[in-house]
Amino acid sequence: MKFLLHIILLLSCIASVCQADWDELKLWYDEPASEWVESLPVGNGRLLATNQGGVYREVIQMNEDTIWSGGARITDNPEGAEYLPVVRQLIFEGKYAEAQKICQEKMMLPHHAHGVHTYQTLGNLILNFEYNRPSAEVEDYRRELDLDRAVSSVSYKLDGVTYTRELFSSVVDNCLVVRLSCDSADGMYLDAVFERPNVTVRHEGKNLLVIAGTATDKGNDQSGGVAYEAQIKILNENGSISPIKDGLRIAGSHQVEIRIVAATDYHGQNPHTECVGQMEALLSRDFSGLLSDHLEEHRRLFRRVDLQFEHKYSMQGIGMVMFEQMTTDELQLAYRQGLEVPGLLEIYFQLGRYILITGSRPGTQAINLWGKWVSTIDPAYNADYHTNINIPMNYWPALATNLAECNEPFFDLIDELRPNGRNSARVTYDAGGFVAHHATDAWRITGAVGRPTHGMWVLTPAWGAHQMWKHYLYTGDQEYLTSKSWPVMKEAAEFFIDYLVEDPRTGFLVSGPSTSPENTFRYARGKSASISMAPTMDMQIISDLFANCISAGEELGMDTEFTDTLAEMKSRLQPMRIGSDGRLMEWMMEHEEPRPGHKHCSHLWGLCEGSLIHPQETTELAQAARKSLDFRVEHGSAITPVFRGNTAWIIRSFVRLWDGNEAYKHLRYMIGSSSTRNLFAVSGQGLSRNMWETDANLGCTAAIADMLVQSHAGTLYLLPALPDVLPEGAVRGLRTEGGFEVDIEWADGKLKKATIHSLDGNDCIIANGERKVALATESDCSYSFDTQLNKF
């Protein structure tokens, strides 16, 4: 097939690709994964797995989202507050290196490994298959992930026998399920063996494995960690099951079902008791019931948004090659070679939603640095929570793509930082409220750890509060705002009331000491630093926090004295600045950048994620942001080998500037050239570290949604950044601020029809190009508009 694809580049014919139905939302391949990063993932938010699809050796790698090493601890330097004024004075005097040295030694603590403890794999279930004729040719091999069913499957023929496998993780029944079947008269023969360092495996009865251990750091049995247990029960239709070392042998069975449960003591429960209860709850459940309930619950969320692109394009070749006949990696290759493959873009968009649904359900842990699918006990950067970009990005698409409840684990994480964060605020900054720095873990550390380049950053609560306020703007859930969001927002703002200080050089209120995440500047010959006062990202997020708290206070009719204080302080905040070259400045001083293609574009937060920079309402700032963005891209920031999430940040920034064509150029690179064969985004360093950068996938899903609909200050912008290469299509179910659900059809690059479903009865403005119309709505009513925004 790949040979045919290369031949395709010689001649030309016209082909049409159009997403037909839910059944086409599949990643599929005609060979097994060659390594873990090509495997296919399933999950129920808490219990996750991947499979590689080997014919002779299948690897089912599993995760339970509370398997972490270590334990609760304090990570605050007790000298911090004492040295805070000293550091600030040095910065105001331009002595950045001296200030940074004191930050490192007196205001921070060293890393534990990379700063936090480690999220780890639950382990691998290895299935070793035996065949009557192992040398026979494998035929009709197919490995697929059905995004609409959340089922990963494998099928093939060997020696005339058809073998199938199915894997899914059920939210309803709280378990992983594997079903194996064959149509041979002799049945299947295989060994099922559990593999993980530092575990005990014992047999109970003829068909149950019980696995137990403690998640200690690699090479450090004294590090502490959660106690965990997994139970694996094998049910066979016929044949026999017998014990082997660390596993079970299945012989002569035509159908085998494997049910897997797991638990830890993270929340104080007894793992063994929990597993016994989970397994007992499955006794009355047959496979068809497990699968049926799983499908219904998954589709309840997944089918809320339907995206279809139609496109005629020159496909060069001999005859017609249909979309559904090409494997996903063949489509990816075609895309990389310059062909337009809209169906692949639809799959990529929905893959982001799939990751969010399977990785983040209410009551589970937030999606961490590499997603929750981690294959080792010592993943890169401990697979922790980097809150200075990665974790918030994982949740960018939740609201716009109609998955608001998937936000809850992230909001729970921010809320659970408050107890430790109050201590960090007091000890490090002599401030009220709460603070957390660039990274945390399952134990919710909040202190400044590591190096000042990344660790001296205090915006975690404020960024979390931003997304909590957006949750209210989209959902109108006032009860959630009152009980969950407002307490976090208020306490985050209380920290900045005490933390901000007047800059003696300008009179503005500024933050600091702080960093523009992981970047450095050169301030004199041979002198570089990361620490300064009032990096642009700081001031953007603080301004946003104050504005949102003021609006929330008005909405709730409470805390007027507090919000009046915020309004007065907001008027005195250091504003964004434009440099002599027309670029939006990353720091308040016009410093030289040693790395102009840096892996972050943090100073564009107010454009990419916030609403402080808008192409129509703040045109001067938008132009300056565009120049900064172009400068970064020109110097390689979009293709940095270090971090693919920045590529998604850049894509979304172009979309927010309403340049869909430039955004699409980088999106094409992401999908075609910087994603593994399973379409998970990964940088060069990420590939070498055996990890997935889920924030990049999820950031791109958000960007695609933003191409079609954006909402800001009561205005719904329809098709604000539609790329020229996607002139026809339709989308159903996108959500906007104000509580609206939007369906759009377009043709020849122009709006054809739009339907606005008002969920809360708010008024809005509908905008498309130069046309705008005001719309007064009633709750639970729908309003349709034609290409000229005439209502019909």
Short mmCIF file of N, CA and C in Angstrom, two decimals, residues 129-253:
data_model
loop_
_atom_site.label_atom_id
_atom_site.label_comp_id
_atom_site.label_asym_id
_atom_site.label_seq_id
_atom_site.Cartn_x
_atom_site.Cartn_y
_atom_site.Cartn_z
N PHE A 129 1.38 -16.02 22.57
CA PHE A 129 0.52 -16.94 21.83
C PHE A 129 1.34 -18.07 21.19
N GLU A 130 0.73 -19.25 21.14
CA GLU A 130 1.31 -20.38 20.44
C GLU A 130 0.36 -20.79 19.32
N TYR A 131 0.93 -21.23 18.19
CA TYR A 131 0.14 -21.62 17.03
C TYR A 131 0.62 -22.97 16.52
N ASN A 132 -0.31 -23.69 15.86
CA ASN A 132 0.07 -24.99 15.29
C ASN A 132 1.14 -24.84 14.23
N ARG A 133 1.03 -23.81 13.43
CA ARG A 133 2.03 -23.55 12.38
C ARG A 133 2.54 -22.11 12.56
N PRO A 134 3.45 -21.90 13.48
CA PRO A 134 3.90 -20.52 13.75
C PRO A 134 4.59 -19.86 12.57
N SER A 135 5.02 -20.63 11.61
CA SER A 135 5.69 -20.04 10.45
C SER A 135 4.72 -19.65 9.35
N ALA A 136 3.43 -19.92 9.54
CA ALA A 136 2.43 -19.58 8.53
C ALA A 136 2.35 -18.07 8.35
N GLU A 137 1.96 -17.66 7.16
CA GLU A 137 1.88 -16.23 6.86
C GLU A 137 0.66 -15.62 7.53
N VAL A 138 0.85 -14.46 8.13
CA VAL A 138 -0.26 -13.72 8.73
C VAL A 138 -1.00 -12.97 7.64
N GLU A 139 -2.31 -13.10 7.61
CA GLU A 139 -3.12 -12.48 6.57
C GLU A 139 -4.18 -11.57 7.21
N ASP A 140 -4.62 -10.59 6.42
CA ASP A 140 -5.73 -9.71 6.80
C ASP A 140 -5.53 -9.08 8.18
N TYR A 141 -4.30 -8.70 8.48
CA TYR A 141 -4.04 -8.10 9.79
C TYR A 141 -4.66 -6.71 9.86
N ARG A 142 -5.31 -6.42 10.97
CA ARG A 142 -5.86 -5.08 11.20
C ARG A 142 -5.80 -4.77 12.70
N ARG A 143 -5.21 -3.64 12.99
CA ARG A 143 -5.14 -3.11 14.36
C ARG A 143 -5.81 -1.75 14.35
N GLU A 144 -6.76 -1.51 15.23
CA GLU A 144 -7.48 -0.25 15.15
C GLU A 144 -7.90 0.25 16.53
N LEU A 145 -8.08 1.57 16.58
CA LEU A 145 -8.69 2.23 17.73
C LEU A 145 -9.93 2.95 17.21
N ASP A 146 -11.08 2.51 17.65
CA ASP A 146 -12.35 3.11 17.26
C ASP A 146 -12.66 4.22 18.26
N LEU A 147 -12.52 5.46 17.83
CA LEU A 147 -12.70 6.59 18.74
C LEU A 147 -14.14 6.70 19.22
N ASP A 148 -15.08 6.32 18.37
CA ASP A 148 -16.49 6.41 18.75
C ASP A 148 -16.89 5.32 19.74
N ARG A 149 -16.22 4.19 19.72
CA ARG A 149 -16.54 3.08 20.63
C ARG A 149 -15.57 3.03 21.81
N ALA A 150 -14.43 3.71 21.72
CA ALA A 150 -13.37 3.62 22.74
C ALA A 150 -12.98 2.16 22.95
N VAL A 151 -12.79 1.47 21.85
CA VAL A 151 -12.37 0.07 21.86
C VAL A 151 -11.16 -0.07 20.95
N SER A 152 -10.11 -0.70 21.46
CA SER A 152 -8.93 -1.01 20.66
C SER A 152 -9.00 -2.49 20.29
N SER A 153 -8.86 -2.81 19.02
CA SER A 153 -9.05 -4.19 18.58
C SER A 153 -7.94 -4.62 17.63
N VAL A 154 -7.78 -5.93 17.53
CA VAL A 154 -6.80 -6.56 16.65
C VAL A 154 -7.47 -7.76 16.00
N SER A 155 -7.25 -7.96 14.72
CA SER A 155 -7.76 -9.16 14.05
C SER A 155 -6.77 -9.57 12.97
N TYR A 156 -6.70 -10.87 12.71
CA TYR A 156 -5.80 -11.41 11.68
C TYR A 156 -6.15 -12.87 11.45
N LYS A 157 -5.63 -13.39 10.34
CA LYS A 157 -5.74 -14.81 10.05
C LYS A 157 -4.35 -15.42 10.04
N LEU A 158 -4.24 -16.61 10.59
CA LEU A 158 -2.99 -17.34 10.56
C LEU A 158 -3.33 -18.82 10.40
N ASP A 159 -2.79 -19.41 9.33
CA ASP A 159 -3.06 -20.82 9.03
C ASP A 159 -4.55 -21.09 8.89
N GLY A 160 -5.27 -20.13 8.28
CA GLY A 160 -6.68 -20.28 8.03
C GLY A 160 -7.59 -20.00 9.21
N VAL A 161 -7.03 -19.65 10.36
CA VAL A 161 -7.80 -19.39 11.56
C VAL A 161 -7.89 -17.88 11.79
N THR A 162 -9.08 -17.38 12.10
CA THR A 162 -9.27 -15.96 12.39
C THR A 162 -9.19 -15.73 13.90
N TYR A 163 -8.34 -14.77 14.28
CA TYR A 163 -8.15 -14.41 15.69
C TYR A 163 -8.58 -12.96 15.87
N THR A 164 -9.25 -12.67 16.97
CA THR A 164 -9.65 -11.29 17.28
C THR A 164 -9.37 -10.97 18.74
N ARG A 165 -9.13 -9.68 19.00
CA ARG A 165 -8.96 -9.17 20.36
C ARG A 165 -9.70 -7.84 20.47
N GLU A 166 -10.24 -7.60 21.63
CA GLU A 166 -10.86 -6.31 21.94
C GLU A 166 -10.42 -5.87 23.33
N LEU A 167 -10.18 -4.57 23.47
CA LEU A 167 -9.75 -4.00 24.75
C LEU A 167 -10.52 -2.71 24.98
N PHE A 168 -11.11 -2.57 26.17
CA PHE A 168 -11.73 -1.30 26.54
C PHE A 168 -11.67 -1.13 28.05
N SER A 169 -11.86 0.12 28.50
CA SER A 169 -11.86 0.44 29.92
C SER A 169 -13.20 1.08 30.25
N SER A 170 -13.96 0.46 31.12
CA SER A 170 -15.33 0.87 31.39
C SER A 170 -15.43 1.83 32.57
N VAL A 171 -16.05 2.98 32.34
CA VAL A 171 -16.38 3.89 33.44
C VAL A 171 -17.49 3.28 34.29
N VAL A 172 -18.45 2.67 33.64
CA VAL A 172 -19.63 2.15 34.34
C VAL A 172 -19.24 1.03 35.30
N ASP A 173 -18.40 0.11 34.83
CA ASP A 173 -18.07 -1.07 35.64
C ASP A 173 -16.67 -1.00 36.25
N ASN A 174 -15.97 0.12 36.04
CA ASN A 174 -14.73 0.38 36.77
C ASN A 174 -13.69 -0.71 36.55
N CYS A 175 -13.51 -1.13 35.30
CA CYS A 175 -12.58 -2.22 35.02
C CYS A 175 -12.06 -2.13 33.59
N LEU A 176 -10.94 -2.81 33.37
CA LEU A 176 -10.43 -3.08 32.03
C LEU A 176 -10.95 -4.43 31.58
N VAL A 177 -11.30 -4.54 30.30
CA VAL A 177 -11.81 -5.79 29.76
C VAL A 177 -11.04 -6.13 28.48
N VAL A 178 -10.59 -7.37 28.39
CA VAL A 178 -9.94 -7.88 27.18
C VAL A 178 -10.71 -9.13 26.76
N ARG A 179 -11.09 -9.21 25.49
CA ARG A 179 -11.71 -10.44 24.99
C ARG A 179 -10.91 -10.95 23.81
N LEU A 180 -10.58 -12.24 23.85
CA LEU A 180 -9.84 -12.94 22.80
C LEU A 180 -10.73 -14.03 22.24
N SER A 181 -10.70 -14.22 20.93
CA SER A 181 -11.49 -15.29 20.34
C SER A 181 -10.83 -15.80 19.08
N CYS A 182 -11.18 -17.03 18.70
CA CYS A 182 -10.70 -17.60 17.45
C CYS A 182 -11.73 -18.60 16.94
N ASP A 183 -11.68 -18.92 15.65
CA ASP A 183 -12.63 -19.88 15.09
C ASP A 183 -11.99 -21.22 14.77
N SER A 184 -10.91 -21.52 15.44
CA SER A 184 -10.25 -22.81 15.26
C SER A 184 -10.93 -23.87 16.11
N ALA A 185 -11.01 -25.07 15.59
CA ALA A 185 -11.59 -26.18 16.36
C ALA A 185 -10.73 -26.50 17.57
N ASP A 186 -9.44 -26.22 17.48
CA ASP A 186 -8.51 -26.53 18.57
C ASP A 186 -8.47 -25.45 19.64
N GLY A 187 -9.01 -24.26 19.35
CA GLY A 187 -8.98 -23.18 20.31
C GLY A 187 -7.63 -22.48 20.35
N MET A 188 -7.47 -21.60 21.35
CA MET A 188 -6.25 -20.80 21.51
C MET A 188 -5.35 -21.39 22.59
N TYR A 189 -4.05 -21.13 22.42
CA TYR A 189 -3.06 -21.52 23.42
C TYR A 189 -2.19 -20.30 23.69
N LEU A 190 -2.18 -19.86 24.93
CA LEU A 190 -1.39 -18.68 25.26
C LEU A 190 -1.07 -18.66 26.74
N ASP A 191 0.00 -17.93 27.08
CA ASP A 191 0.36 -17.63 28.46
C ASP A 191 0.07 -16.17 28.72
N ALA A 192 -0.58 -15.88 29.85
CA ALA A 192 -0.84 -14.51 30.28
C ALA A 192 0.03 -14.25 31.51
N VAL A 193 1.02 -13.37 31.36
CA VAL A 193 2.03 -13.15 32.41
C VAL A 193 2.08 -11.68 32.77
N PHE A 194 2.13 -11.39 34.06
CA PHE A 194 2.23 -10.00 34.54
C PHE A 194 3.69 -9.64 34.75
N GLU A 195 4.07 -8.42 34.31
CA GLU A 195 5.45 -7.95 34.45
C GLU A 195 5.46 -6.56 35.06
N ARG A 196 6.23 -6.40 36.11
CA ARG A 196 6.53 -5.09 36.71
C ARG A 196 7.61 -5.29 37.76
N PRO A 197 8.57 -4.35 37.87
CA PRO A 197 9.56 -4.48 38.94
C PRO A 197 8.92 -4.37 40.32
N ASN A 198 9.47 -5.06 41.29
CA ASN A 198 9.13 -4.90 42.70
C ASN A 198 7.66 -5.18 43.02
N VAL A 199 7.14 -6.29 42.49
CA VAL A 199 5.78 -6.69 42.83
C VAL A 199 5.77 -8.15 43.27
N THR A 200 4.72 -8.52 43.96
CA THR A 200 4.46 -9.93 44.24
C THR A 200 3.24 -10.35 43.44
N VAL A 201 3.30 -11.54 42.86
CA VAL A 201 2.19 -12.08 42.09
C VAL A 201 1.81 -13.42 42.71
N ARG A 202 0.55 -13.55 43.08
CA ARG A 202 0.12 -14.83 43.64
C ARG A 202 -1.16 -15.28 42.94
N HIS A 203 -1.40 -16.60 43.00
CA HIS A 203 -2.58 -17.18 42.41
C HIS A 203 -3.64 -17.40 43.48
N GLU A 204 -4.89 -17.06 43.14
CA GLU A 204 -6.02 -17.40 44.00
C GLU A 204 -7.02 -18.17 43.15
N GLY A 205 -7.27 -19.43 43.55
CA GLY A 205 -8.13 -20.27 42.74
C GLY A 205 -7.45 -20.58 41.42
N LYS A 206 -8.22 -21.05 40.48
CA LYS A 206 -7.62 -21.50 39.22
C LYS A 206 -7.45 -20.38 38.19
N ASN A 207 -8.13 -19.23 38.39
CA ASN A 207 -8.16 -18.25 37.30
C ASN A 207 -7.95 -16.81 37.73
N LEU A 208 -7.39 -16.58 38.93
CA LEU A 208 -7.23 -15.21 39.42
C LEU A 208 -5.78 -14.95 39.81
N LEU A 209 -5.25 -13.84 39.28
CA LEU A 209 -3.94 -13.34 39.69
C LEU A 209 -4.14 -12.14 40.59
N VAL A 210 -3.39 -12.07 41.69
CA VAL A 210 -3.40 -10.93 42.59
C VAL A 210 -2.00 -10.34 42.63
N ILE A 211 -1.88 -9.09 42.24
CA ILE A 211 -0.59 -8.40 42.14
C ILE A 211 -0.57 -7.30 43.19
N ALA A 212 0.51 -7.20 43.96
CA ALA A 212 0.59 -6.17 45.00
C ALA A 212 1.99 -5.60 45.05
N GLY A 213 2.09 -4.33 45.40
CA GLY A 213 3.39 -3.68 45.51
C GLY A 213 3.27 -2.28 46.06
N THR A 214 4.42 -1.59 46.11
CA THR A 214 4.49 -0.19 46.54
C THR A 214 5.24 0.60 45.49
N ALA A 215 4.76 1.76 45.16
CA ALA A 215 5.31 2.56 44.05
C ALA A 215 6.49 3.39 44.51
N THR A 216 7.59 2.77 44.86
CA THR A 216 8.78 3.51 45.27
C THR A 216 9.54 4.02 44.05
N ASP A 217 10.38 5.04 44.27
CA ASP A 217 11.21 5.55 43.19
C ASP A 217 12.19 4.49 42.72
N LYS A 218 12.52 4.52 41.46
CA LYS A 218 13.46 3.55 40.91
C LYS A 218 14.80 3.65 41.65
N GLY A 219 15.25 2.51 42.16
CA GLY A 219 16.53 2.46 42.86
C GLY A 219 16.50 2.98 44.27
N ASN A 220 15.31 3.28 44.80
CA ASN A 220 15.22 3.83 46.16
C ASN A 220 14.00 3.23 46.86
N ASP A 221 14.19 2.08 47.45
CA ASP A 221 13.09 1.39 48.12
C ASP A 221 12.59 2.13 49.34
N GLN A 222 13.35 3.13 49.81
CA GLN A 222 12.97 3.87 51.01
C GLN A 222 12.23 5.17 50.69
N SER A 223 11.94 5.40 49.43
CA SER A 223 11.33 6.68 49.05
C SER A 223 9.86 6.79 49.45
N GLY A 224 9.25 5.65 49.73
CA GLY A 224 7.82 5.68 50.03
C GLY A 224 7.01 5.77 48.76
N GLY A 225 5.72 5.57 48.88
CA GLY A 225 4.82 5.61 47.73
C GLY A 225 3.53 4.91 48.07
N VAL A 226 2.56 4.97 47.18
CA VAL A 226 1.28 4.33 47.45
C VAL A 226 1.43 2.82 47.41
N ALA A 227 0.64 2.15 48.20
CA ALA A 227 0.48 0.70 48.09
C ALA A 227 -0.64 0.46 47.07
N TYR A 228 -0.45 -0.54 46.22
CA TYR A 228 -1.43 -0.78 45.18
C TYR A 228 -1.68 -2.28 45.03
N GLU A 229 -2.79 -2.59 44.43
CA GLU A 229 -3.10 -3.97 44.09
C GLU A 229 -3.85 -4.00 42.77
N ALA A 230 -3.62 -5.03 42.00
CA ALA A 230 -4.40 -5.30 40.79
C ALA A 230 -4.84 -6.75 40.85
N GLN A 231 -6.01 -7.02 40.33
CA GLN A 231 -6.50 -8.39 40.20
C GLN A 231 -6.87 -8.65 38.75
N ILE A 232 -6.43 -9.79 38.25
CA ILE A 232 -6.67 -10.17 36.87
C ILE A 232 -7.38 -11.51 36.87
N LYS A 233 -8.60 -11.52 36.41
CA LYS A 233 -9.39 -12.76 36.35
C LYS A 233 -9.58 -13.17 34.90
N ILE A 234 -9.37 -14.45 34.62
CA ILE A 234 -9.50 -14.98 33.27
C ILE A 234 -10.68 -15.94 33.23
N LEU A 235 -11.60 -15.67 32.31
CA LEU A 235 -12.77 -16.51 32.10
C LEU A 235 -12.67 -17.15 30.73
N ASN A 236 -12.82 -18.47 30.66
CA ASN A 236 -12.69 -19.14 29.37
C ASN A 236 -13.97 -19.89 29.04
N GLU A 237 -14.27 -19.96 27.73
CA GLU A 237 -15.48 -20.62 27.28
C GLU A 237 -15.33 -22.13 27.35
N ASN A 238 -14.16 -22.62 27.02
CA ASN A 238 -13.84 -24.04 27.13
C ASN A 238 -12.33 -24.16 27.29
N GLY A 239 -11.79 -25.37 27.20
CA GLY A 239 -10.37 -25.52 27.41
C GLY A 239 -10.02 -25.48 28.88
N SER A 240 -8.77 -25.15 29.16
CA SER A 240 -8.30 -25.21 30.55
C SER A 240 -7.46 -23.98 30.90
N ILE A 241 -7.37 -23.72 32.21
CA ILE A 241 -6.51 -22.67 32.75
C ILE A 241 -5.65 -23.29 33.84
N SER A 242 -4.36 -23.02 33.80
CA SER A 242 -3.46 -23.57 34.82
C SER A 242 -2.44 -22.52 35.21
N PRO A 243 -1.91 -22.59 36.44
CA PRO A 243 -0.95 -21.57 36.91
C PRO A 243 0.43 -21.77 36.32
N ILE A 244 1.11 -20.66 36.03
CA ILE A 244 2.53 -20.64 35.69
C ILE A 244 3.15 -19.50 36.48
N LYS A 245 4.45 -19.34 36.41
CA LYS A 245 5.12 -18.28 37.17
C LYS A 245 4.60 -16.92 36.73
N ASP A 246 4.07 -16.16 37.69
CA ASP A 246 3.56 -14.80 37.49
C ASP A 246 2.43 -14.74 36.48
N GLY A 247 1.75 -15.86 36.25
CA GLY A 247 0.68 -15.80 35.27
C GLY A 247 -0.15 -17.06 35.20
N LEU A 248 -0.91 -17.15 34.11
CA LEU A 248 -1.80 -18.28 33.87
C LEU A 248 -1.65 -18.75 32.44
N ARG A 249 -1.80 -20.07 32.25
CA ARG A 249 -1.74 -20.65 30.92
C ARG A 249 -3.15 -21.03 30.49
N ILE A 250 -3.53 -20.61 29.28
CA ILE A 250 -4.84 -20.94 28.71
C ILE A 250 -4.61 -21.90 27.56
N ALA A 251 -5.33 -23.02 27.56
CA ALA A 251 -5.13 -24.04 26.53
C ALA A 251 -6.47 -24.50 25.97
N GLY A 252 -6.60 -24.46 24.64
CA GLY A 252 -7.77 -25.01 23.97
C GLY A 252 -9.04 -24.21 24.14
N SER A 253 -8.96 -22.91 24.39
CA SER A 253 -10.16 -22.09 24.58
C SER A 253 -10.50 -21.34 23.30
#
